[in-house]
Tab-separated table of C-alpha atoms in Angstrom:
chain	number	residue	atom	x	y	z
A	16	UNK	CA	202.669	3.994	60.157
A	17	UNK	CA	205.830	2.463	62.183
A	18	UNK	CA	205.090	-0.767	63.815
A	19	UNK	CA	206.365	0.734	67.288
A	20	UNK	CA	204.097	3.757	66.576
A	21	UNK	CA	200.910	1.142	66.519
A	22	UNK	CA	202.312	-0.567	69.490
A	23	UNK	CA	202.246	2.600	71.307
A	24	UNK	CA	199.067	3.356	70.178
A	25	UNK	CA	197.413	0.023	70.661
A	26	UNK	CA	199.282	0.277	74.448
A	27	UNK	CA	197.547	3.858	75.059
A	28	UNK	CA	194.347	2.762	74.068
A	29	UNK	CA	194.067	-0.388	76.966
A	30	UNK	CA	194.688	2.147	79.559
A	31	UNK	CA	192.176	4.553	77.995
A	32	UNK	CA	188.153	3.781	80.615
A	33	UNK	CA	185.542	2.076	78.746
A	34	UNK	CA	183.341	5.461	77.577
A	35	UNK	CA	186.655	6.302	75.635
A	36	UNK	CA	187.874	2.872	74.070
A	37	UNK	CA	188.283	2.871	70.496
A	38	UNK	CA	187.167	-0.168	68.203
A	39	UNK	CA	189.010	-3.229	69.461
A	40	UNK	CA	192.175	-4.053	67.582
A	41	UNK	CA	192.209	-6.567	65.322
A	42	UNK	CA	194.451	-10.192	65.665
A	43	UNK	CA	197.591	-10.197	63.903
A	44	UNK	CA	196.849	-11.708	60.314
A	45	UNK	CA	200.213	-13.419	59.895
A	46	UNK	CA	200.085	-16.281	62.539
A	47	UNK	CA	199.298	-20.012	61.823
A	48	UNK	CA	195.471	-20.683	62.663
A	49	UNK	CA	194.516	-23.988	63.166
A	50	UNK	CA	191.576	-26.881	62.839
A	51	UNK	CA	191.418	-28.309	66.494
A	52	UNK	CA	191.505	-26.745	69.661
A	53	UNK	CA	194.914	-24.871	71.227
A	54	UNK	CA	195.140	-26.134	75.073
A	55	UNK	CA	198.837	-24.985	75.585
A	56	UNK	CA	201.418	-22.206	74.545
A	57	UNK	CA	205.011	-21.881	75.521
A	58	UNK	CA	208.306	-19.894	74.027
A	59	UNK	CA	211.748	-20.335	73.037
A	60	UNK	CA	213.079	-17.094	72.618
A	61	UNK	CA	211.582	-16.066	69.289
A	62	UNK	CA	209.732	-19.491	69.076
A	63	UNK	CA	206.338	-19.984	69.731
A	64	UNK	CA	205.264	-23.611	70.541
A	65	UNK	CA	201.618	-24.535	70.408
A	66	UNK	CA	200.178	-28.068	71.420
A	67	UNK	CA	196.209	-28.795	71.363
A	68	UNK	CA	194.008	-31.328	69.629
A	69	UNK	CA	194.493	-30.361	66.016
A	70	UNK	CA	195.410	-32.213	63.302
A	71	UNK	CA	196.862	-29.488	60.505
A	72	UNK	CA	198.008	-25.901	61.271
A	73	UNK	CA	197.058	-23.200	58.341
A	74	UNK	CA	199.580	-20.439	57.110
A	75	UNK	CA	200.243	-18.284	54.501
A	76	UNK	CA	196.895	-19.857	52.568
A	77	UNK	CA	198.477	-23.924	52.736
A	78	UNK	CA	197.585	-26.264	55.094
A	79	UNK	CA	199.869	-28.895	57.029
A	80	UNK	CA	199.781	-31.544	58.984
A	81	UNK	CA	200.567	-31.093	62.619
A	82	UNK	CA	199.415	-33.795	64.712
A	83	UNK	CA	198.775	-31.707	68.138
A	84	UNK	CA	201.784	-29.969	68.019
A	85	UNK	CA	203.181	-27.200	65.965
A	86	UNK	CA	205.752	-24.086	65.996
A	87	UNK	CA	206.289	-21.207	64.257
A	88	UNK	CA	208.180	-17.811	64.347
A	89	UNK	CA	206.269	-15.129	66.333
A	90	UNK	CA	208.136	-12.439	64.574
A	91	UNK	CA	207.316	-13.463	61.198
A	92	UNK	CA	204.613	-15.662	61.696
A	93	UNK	CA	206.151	-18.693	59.599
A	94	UNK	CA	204.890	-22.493	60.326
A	95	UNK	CA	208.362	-24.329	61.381
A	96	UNK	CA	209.326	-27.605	60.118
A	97	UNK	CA	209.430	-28.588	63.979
A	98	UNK	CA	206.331	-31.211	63.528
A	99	UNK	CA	206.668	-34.718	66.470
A	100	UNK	CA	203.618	-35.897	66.174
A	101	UNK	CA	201.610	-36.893	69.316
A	102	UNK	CA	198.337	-39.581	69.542
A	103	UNK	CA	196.346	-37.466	71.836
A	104	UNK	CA	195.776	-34.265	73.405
A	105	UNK	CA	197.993	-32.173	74.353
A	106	UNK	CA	197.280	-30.128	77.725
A	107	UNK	CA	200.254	-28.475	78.725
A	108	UNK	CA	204.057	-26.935	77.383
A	109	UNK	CA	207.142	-26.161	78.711
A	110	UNK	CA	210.471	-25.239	77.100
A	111	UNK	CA	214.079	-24.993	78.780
A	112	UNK	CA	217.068	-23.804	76.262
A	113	UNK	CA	217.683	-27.217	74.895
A	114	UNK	CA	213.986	-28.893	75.241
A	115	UNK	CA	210.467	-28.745	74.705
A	116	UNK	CA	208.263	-30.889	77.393
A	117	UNK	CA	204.613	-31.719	76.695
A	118	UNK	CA	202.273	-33.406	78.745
A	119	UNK	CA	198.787	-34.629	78.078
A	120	UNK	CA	196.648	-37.743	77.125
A	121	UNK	CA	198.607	-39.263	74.183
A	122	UNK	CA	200.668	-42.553	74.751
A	123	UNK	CA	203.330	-41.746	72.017
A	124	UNK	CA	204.505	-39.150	70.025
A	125	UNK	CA	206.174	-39.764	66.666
A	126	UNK	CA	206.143	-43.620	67.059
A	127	UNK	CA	208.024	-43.289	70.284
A	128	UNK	CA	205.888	-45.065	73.311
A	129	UNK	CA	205.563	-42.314	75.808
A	130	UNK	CA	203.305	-42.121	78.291
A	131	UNK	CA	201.084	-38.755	78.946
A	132	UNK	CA	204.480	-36.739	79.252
A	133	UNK	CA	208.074	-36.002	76.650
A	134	UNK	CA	210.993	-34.412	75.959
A	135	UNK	CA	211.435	-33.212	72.628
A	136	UNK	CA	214.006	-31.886	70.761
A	137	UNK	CA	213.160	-27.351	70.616
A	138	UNK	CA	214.726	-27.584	66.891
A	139	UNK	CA	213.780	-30.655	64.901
A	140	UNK	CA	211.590	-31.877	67.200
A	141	UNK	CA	212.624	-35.428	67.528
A	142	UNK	CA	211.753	-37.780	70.606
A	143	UNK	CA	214.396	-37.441	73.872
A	144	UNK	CA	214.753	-40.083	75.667
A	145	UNK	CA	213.790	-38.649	79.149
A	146	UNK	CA	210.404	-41.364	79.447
A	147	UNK	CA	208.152	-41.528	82.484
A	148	UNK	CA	204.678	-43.261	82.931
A	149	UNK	CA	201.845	-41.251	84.519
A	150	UNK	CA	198.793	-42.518	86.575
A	151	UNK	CA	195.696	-40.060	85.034
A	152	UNK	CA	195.855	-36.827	83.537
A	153	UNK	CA	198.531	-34.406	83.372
A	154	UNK	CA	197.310	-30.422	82.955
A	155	UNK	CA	200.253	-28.254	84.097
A	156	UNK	CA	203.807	-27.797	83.367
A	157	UNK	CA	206.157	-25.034	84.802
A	158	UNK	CA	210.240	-24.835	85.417
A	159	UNK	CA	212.208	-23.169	88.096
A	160	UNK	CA	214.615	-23.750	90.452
A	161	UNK	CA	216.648	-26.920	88.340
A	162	UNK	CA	212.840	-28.599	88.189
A	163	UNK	CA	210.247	-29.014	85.914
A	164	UNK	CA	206.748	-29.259	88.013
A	165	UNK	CA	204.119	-31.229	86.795
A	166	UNK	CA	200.115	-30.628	88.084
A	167	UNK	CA	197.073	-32.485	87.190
A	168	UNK	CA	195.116	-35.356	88.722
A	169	UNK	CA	197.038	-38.649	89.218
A	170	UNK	CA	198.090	-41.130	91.727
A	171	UNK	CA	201.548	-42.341	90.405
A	172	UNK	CA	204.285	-41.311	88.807
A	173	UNK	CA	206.925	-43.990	87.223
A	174	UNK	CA	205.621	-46.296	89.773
A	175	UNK	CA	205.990	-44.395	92.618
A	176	UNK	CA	202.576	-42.535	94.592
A	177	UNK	CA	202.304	-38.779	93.956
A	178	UNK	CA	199.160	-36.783	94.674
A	179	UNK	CA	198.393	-34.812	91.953
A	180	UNK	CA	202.112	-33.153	91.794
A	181	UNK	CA	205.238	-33.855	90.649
A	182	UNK	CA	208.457	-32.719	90.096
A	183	UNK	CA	212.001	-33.688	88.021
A	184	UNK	CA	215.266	-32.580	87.610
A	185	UNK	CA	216.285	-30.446	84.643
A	186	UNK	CA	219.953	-32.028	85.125
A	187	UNK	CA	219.282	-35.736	85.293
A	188	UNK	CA	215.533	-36.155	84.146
A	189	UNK	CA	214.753	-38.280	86.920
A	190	UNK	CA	211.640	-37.720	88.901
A	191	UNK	CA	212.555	-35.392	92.387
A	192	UNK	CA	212.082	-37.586	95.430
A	193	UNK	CA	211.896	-34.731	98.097
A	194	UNK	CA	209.601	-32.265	96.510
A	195	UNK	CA	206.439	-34.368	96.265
A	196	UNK	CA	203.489	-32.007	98.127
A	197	UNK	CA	200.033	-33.485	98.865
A	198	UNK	CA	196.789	-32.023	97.099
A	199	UNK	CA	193.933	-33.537	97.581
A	200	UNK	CA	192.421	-32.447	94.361
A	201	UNK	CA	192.948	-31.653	90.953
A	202	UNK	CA	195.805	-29.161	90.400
A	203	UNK	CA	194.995	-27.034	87.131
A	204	UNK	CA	197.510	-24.108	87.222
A	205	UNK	CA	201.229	-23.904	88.322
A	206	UNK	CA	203.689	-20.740	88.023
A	207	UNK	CA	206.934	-19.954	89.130
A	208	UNK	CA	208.754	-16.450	91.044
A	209	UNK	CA	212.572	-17.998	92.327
A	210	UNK	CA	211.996	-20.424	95.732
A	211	UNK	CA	207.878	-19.894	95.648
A	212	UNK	CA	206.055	-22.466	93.457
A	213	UNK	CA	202.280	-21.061	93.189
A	214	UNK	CA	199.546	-24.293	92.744
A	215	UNK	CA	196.126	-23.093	91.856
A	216	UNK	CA	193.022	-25.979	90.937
A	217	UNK	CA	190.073	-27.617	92.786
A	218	UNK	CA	192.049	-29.130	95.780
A	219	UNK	CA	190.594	-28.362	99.739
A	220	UNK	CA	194.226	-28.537	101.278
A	221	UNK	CA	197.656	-28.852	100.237
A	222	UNK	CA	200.168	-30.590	102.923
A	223	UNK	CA	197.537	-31.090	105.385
A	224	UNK	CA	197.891	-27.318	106.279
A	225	UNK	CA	194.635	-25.723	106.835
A	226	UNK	CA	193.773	-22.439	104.367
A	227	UNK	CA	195.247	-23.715	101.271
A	228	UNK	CA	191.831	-24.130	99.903
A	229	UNK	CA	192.137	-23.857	95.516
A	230	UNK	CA	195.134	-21.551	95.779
A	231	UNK	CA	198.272	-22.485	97.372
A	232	UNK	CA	202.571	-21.843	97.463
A	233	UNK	CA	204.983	-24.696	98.470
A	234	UNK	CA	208.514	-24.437	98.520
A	235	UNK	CA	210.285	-24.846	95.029
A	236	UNK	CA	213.012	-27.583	96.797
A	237	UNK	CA	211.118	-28.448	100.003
A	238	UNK	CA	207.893	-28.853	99.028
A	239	UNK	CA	206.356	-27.558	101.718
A	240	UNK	CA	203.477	-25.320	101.822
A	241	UNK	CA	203.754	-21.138	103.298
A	242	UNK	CA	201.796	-21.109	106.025
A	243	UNK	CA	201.398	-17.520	105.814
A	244	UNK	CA	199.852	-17.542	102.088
A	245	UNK	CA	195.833	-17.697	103.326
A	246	UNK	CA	193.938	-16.013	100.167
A	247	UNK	CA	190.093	-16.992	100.176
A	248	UNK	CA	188.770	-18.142	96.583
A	249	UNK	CA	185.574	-18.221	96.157
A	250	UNK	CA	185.768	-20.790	93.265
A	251	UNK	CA	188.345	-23.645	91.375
A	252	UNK	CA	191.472	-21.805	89.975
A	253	UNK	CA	192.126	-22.485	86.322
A	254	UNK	CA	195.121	-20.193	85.911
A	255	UNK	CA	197.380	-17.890	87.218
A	256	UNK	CA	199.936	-15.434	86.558
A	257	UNK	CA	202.339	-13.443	88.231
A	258	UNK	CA	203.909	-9.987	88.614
A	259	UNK	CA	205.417	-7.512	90.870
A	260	UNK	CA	202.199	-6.783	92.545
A	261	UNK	CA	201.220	-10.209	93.295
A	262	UNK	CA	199.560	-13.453	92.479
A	263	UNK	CA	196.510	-13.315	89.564
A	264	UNK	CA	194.096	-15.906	88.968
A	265	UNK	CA	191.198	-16.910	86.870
A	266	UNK	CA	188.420	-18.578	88.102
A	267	UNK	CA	185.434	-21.301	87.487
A	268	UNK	CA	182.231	-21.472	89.098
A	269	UNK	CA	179.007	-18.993	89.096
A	270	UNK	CA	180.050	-16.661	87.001
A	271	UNK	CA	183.647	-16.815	86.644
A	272	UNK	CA	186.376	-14.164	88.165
A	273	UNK	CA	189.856	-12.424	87.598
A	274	UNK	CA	191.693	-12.305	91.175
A	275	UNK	CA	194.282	-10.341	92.080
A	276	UNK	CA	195.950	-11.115	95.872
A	277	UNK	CA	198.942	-9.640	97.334
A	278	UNK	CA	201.825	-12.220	98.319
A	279	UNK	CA	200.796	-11.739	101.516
A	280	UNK	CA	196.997	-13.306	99.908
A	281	UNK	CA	195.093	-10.063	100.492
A	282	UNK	CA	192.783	-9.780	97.682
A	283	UNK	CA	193.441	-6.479	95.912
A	284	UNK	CA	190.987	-6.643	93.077
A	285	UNK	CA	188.332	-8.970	91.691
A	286	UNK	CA	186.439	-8.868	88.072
A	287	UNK	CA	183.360	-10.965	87.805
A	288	UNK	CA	181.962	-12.362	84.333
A	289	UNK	CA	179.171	-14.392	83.231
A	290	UNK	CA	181.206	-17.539	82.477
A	291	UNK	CA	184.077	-19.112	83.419
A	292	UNK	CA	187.458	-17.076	83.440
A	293	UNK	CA	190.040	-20.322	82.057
A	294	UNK	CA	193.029	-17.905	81.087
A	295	UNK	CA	194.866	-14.959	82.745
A	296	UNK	CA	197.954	-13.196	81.834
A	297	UNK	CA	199.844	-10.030	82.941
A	298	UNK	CA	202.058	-7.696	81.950
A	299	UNK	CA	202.802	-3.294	81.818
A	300	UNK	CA	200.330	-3.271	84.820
A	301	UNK	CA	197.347	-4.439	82.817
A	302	UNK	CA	195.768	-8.169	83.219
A	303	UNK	CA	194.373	-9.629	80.264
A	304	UNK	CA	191.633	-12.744	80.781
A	305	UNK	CA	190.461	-14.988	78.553
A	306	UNK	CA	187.657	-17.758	79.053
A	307	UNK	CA	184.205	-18.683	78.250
A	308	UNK	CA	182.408	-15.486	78.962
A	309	UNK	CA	180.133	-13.002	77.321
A	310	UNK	CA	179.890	-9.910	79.633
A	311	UNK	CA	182.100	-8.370	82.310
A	312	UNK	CA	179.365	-7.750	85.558
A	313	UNK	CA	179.538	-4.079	86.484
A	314	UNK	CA	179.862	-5.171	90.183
A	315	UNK	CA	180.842	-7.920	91.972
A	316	UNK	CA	177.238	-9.649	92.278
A	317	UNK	CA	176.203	-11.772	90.139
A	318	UNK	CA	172.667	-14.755	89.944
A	319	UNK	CA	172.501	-18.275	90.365
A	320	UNK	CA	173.492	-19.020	86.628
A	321	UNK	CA	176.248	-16.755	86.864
A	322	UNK	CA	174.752	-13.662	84.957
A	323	UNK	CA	175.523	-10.115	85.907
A	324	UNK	CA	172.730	-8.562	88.312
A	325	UNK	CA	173.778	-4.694	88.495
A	326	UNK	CA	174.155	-4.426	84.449
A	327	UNK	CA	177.502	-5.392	82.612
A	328	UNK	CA	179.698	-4.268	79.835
A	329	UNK	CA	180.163	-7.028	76.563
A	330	UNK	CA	183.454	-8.680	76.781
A	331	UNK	CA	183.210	-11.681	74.478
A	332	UNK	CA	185.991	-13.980	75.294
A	333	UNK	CA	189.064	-11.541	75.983
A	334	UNK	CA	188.743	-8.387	78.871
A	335	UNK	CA	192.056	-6.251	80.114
A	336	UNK	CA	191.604	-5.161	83.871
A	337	UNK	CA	194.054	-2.498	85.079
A	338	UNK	CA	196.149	-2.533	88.447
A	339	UNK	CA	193.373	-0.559	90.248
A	340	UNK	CA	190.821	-3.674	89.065
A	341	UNK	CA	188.948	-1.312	86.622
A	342	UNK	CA	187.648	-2.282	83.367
A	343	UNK	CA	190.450	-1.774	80.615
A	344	UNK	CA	189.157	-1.136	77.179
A	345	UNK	CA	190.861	-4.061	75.255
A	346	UNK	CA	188.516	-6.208	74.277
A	347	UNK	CA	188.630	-8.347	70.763
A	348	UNK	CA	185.273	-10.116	70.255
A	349	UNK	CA	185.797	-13.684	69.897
A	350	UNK	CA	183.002	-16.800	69.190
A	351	UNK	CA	181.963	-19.671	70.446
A	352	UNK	CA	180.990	-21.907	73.596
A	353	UNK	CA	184.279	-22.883	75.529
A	354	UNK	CA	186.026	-18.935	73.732
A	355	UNK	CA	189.779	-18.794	75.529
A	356	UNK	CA	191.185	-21.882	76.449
A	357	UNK	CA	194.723	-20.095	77.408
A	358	UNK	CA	196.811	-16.933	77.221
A	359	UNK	CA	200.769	-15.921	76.535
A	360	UNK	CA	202.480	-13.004	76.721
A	361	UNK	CA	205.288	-13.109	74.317
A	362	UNK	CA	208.016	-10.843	75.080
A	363	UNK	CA	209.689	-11.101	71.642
A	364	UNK	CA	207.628	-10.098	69.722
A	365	UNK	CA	205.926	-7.737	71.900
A	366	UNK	CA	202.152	-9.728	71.877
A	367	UNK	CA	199.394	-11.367	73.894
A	368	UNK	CA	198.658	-14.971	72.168
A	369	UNK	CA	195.269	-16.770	73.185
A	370	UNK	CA	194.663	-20.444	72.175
A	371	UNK	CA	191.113	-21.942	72.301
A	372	UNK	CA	188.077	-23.118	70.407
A	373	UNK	CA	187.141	-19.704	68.886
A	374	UNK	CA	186.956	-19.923	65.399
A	375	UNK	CA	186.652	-15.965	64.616
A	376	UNK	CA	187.998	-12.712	66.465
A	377	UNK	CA	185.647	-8.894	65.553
A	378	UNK	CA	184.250	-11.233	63.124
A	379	UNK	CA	187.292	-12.360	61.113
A	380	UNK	CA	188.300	-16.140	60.633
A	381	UNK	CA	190.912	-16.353	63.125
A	382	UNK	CA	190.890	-20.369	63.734
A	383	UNK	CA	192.026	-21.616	67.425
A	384	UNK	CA	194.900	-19.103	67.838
A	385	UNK	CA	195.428	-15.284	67.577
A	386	UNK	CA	197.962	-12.697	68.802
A	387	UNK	CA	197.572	-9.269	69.882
């Protein structure tokens, strides 16, 4: 059958309600697995760039080294040469036309001292010498509007106090001395729609403006926060995504949640689960989430451990929600504790990639990474 015959097919089938889903479709066989954890996943047009704790990256039957980052062609699923080698985790990716920025706990990356965050080269993958040092732990990385924004929890940035965000120029690499907004917690999730700069984590306020609790938007120059943005979240944001409908996010806590608010911060639609959501994506109207769950609740109640009370559907790891909040049938089945550690949609080659600590997906070895 015609690959855009499939597509269509496997595209019908997520909008189809639950009492008609098919089986769930399988992961894409010809994509690099791995044999450590996949924390981040960014693109360069046809480029997919992964960055995790792994040590090798597995494809077409050989292994390789790739020391917690690796790249590979999302069309054909060929491993890259593009190999830098970092000393410790990575959390978080972003690429520009000319670079590749990583940020996470290493301290150098190919024998080049560099401190939590780099530059590297999106081709051969050497060392740039943009170099900053970073005061605790990095976990978000976004671009927009000449900047690249940084989230996470530290104190100081190249010597100089920042509260858990960060910005630099895309021009001169330096780090951006007006846009420096104050969260008071950890920041675990940033995205990007032109001036509006979206900050989702486990903060109480953001710029000393009252109703920015876990979920927040700042000005992309300025800095400062929209006083008009209010949503309530019940729970720590761990990611979030955007469309034309509004702001999505996954959350932590009892039971964990897909959110959808307006941009006015209306909630429109909410998902509960029986474990954390850590991942959500969205794209054609449909909102795929990804964490460490094993059933979607059937309602929006759920107990003190987080477990459905008015019955559930199995959703191991991956669910689809449409733009009316209902149940989609996607739903791949994958393993273990921590399941979906993030989520990309990749435009090129027309797919929805999920990094984490599964090791299988419906039951076949599909090691840290698979695309749908």
């Amino acid at each position: 059958m015609p690959r855009f015959a499939l597509i269509v097919l496997a595209l019908l089938a997520s909008l189809l309600p639950a009492s008609a889903a098919p089986a769930a479709p399988s992961a894409r066989s010809t994509t690099p697995t791995f044999n450590g954890s996949v924390y981040a996943i960014t693109h360069r047009g046809a480029t997919t760039y992964v960055g995790g704790s792994f040590t090798s990256a597995k494809a077409g039957g050989r292994t390789y080294p790739r020391e917690r980052l690796a790249a590979f062609d999302s069309r054909t699923g060929e491993l890259l040469d593009w190999a830098p080698s970092a000393d410790g985790v990575v959390r978080a990716l972003a690429a520009t036309d000319d670079s590749v920025y990583a940020a996470g706990d290493f301290h150098a990356v190919s024998g080049e001292a560099r401190d939590s965050l780099a530059r590297l080269h999106p081709t051969n993958g050497t060392v740039r010498s943009w170099k900053h040092t970073l005061s605790g732990t990095p976990y978000a990385l976004a671009t927009g509007n000449g900047r690249l924004y940084l989230g996470g929890s530290f104190t100081q940035v190249t010597g100089e106090k920042r509260s858990n965000l960060a910005a630099f120029s895309l021009t001169t690499g330096k780090l951006d001395k007006l846009w420096h907004p104050v969260a008071d917690g950890t920041v675990h999730a940033i995205a990007v729609t032109g001036s509006r700069v979206y900050l989702g984590g486990g903060f109480h306020i953001v710029g000393a403006l009252k109703g920015t609790l876990r979920l927040a938007t700042v000005n992309g120059t300025s800095g400062v926060p929209d006083a008009k943005f209010k949503p309530r979240v019940p729970a720590e944001v761990r990611a979030i995504a955007l469309d034309p409908t509004g702001v999505h996010v996954a959350t932590a806590g009892q039971g964990g949640r897909a959110i959808s608010y307006s941009y006015t911060g209306a909630m429109r639609w909410q998902r509960v689960f029986d474990g954390d959501a850590a991942a959500i994506v969205t794209t054609g109207g449909i909102t795929y989430v990804g964490g460490h769950f094993d059933n979607a609740c059937l309602t929006e109640r759920n107990g003190d451990k987080g477990g459905c009370v008015d019955g559930a559907r199995p959703r191991l790891k991956f669910a689809a929600v449409t733009d009316k909040g209902q149940l989609a049938a996607w739903a791949p089945a994958g393993n273990g504790v921590v399941g979906v550690r993030v989520l990309s949609v990749n435009h090129v080659a027309g797919t929805i990639e999920a990094g984490g600590d599964f090791t299988t997906i419906d039951g076949r070895d599909r090691h840290r990474f698979a695309a749908f």
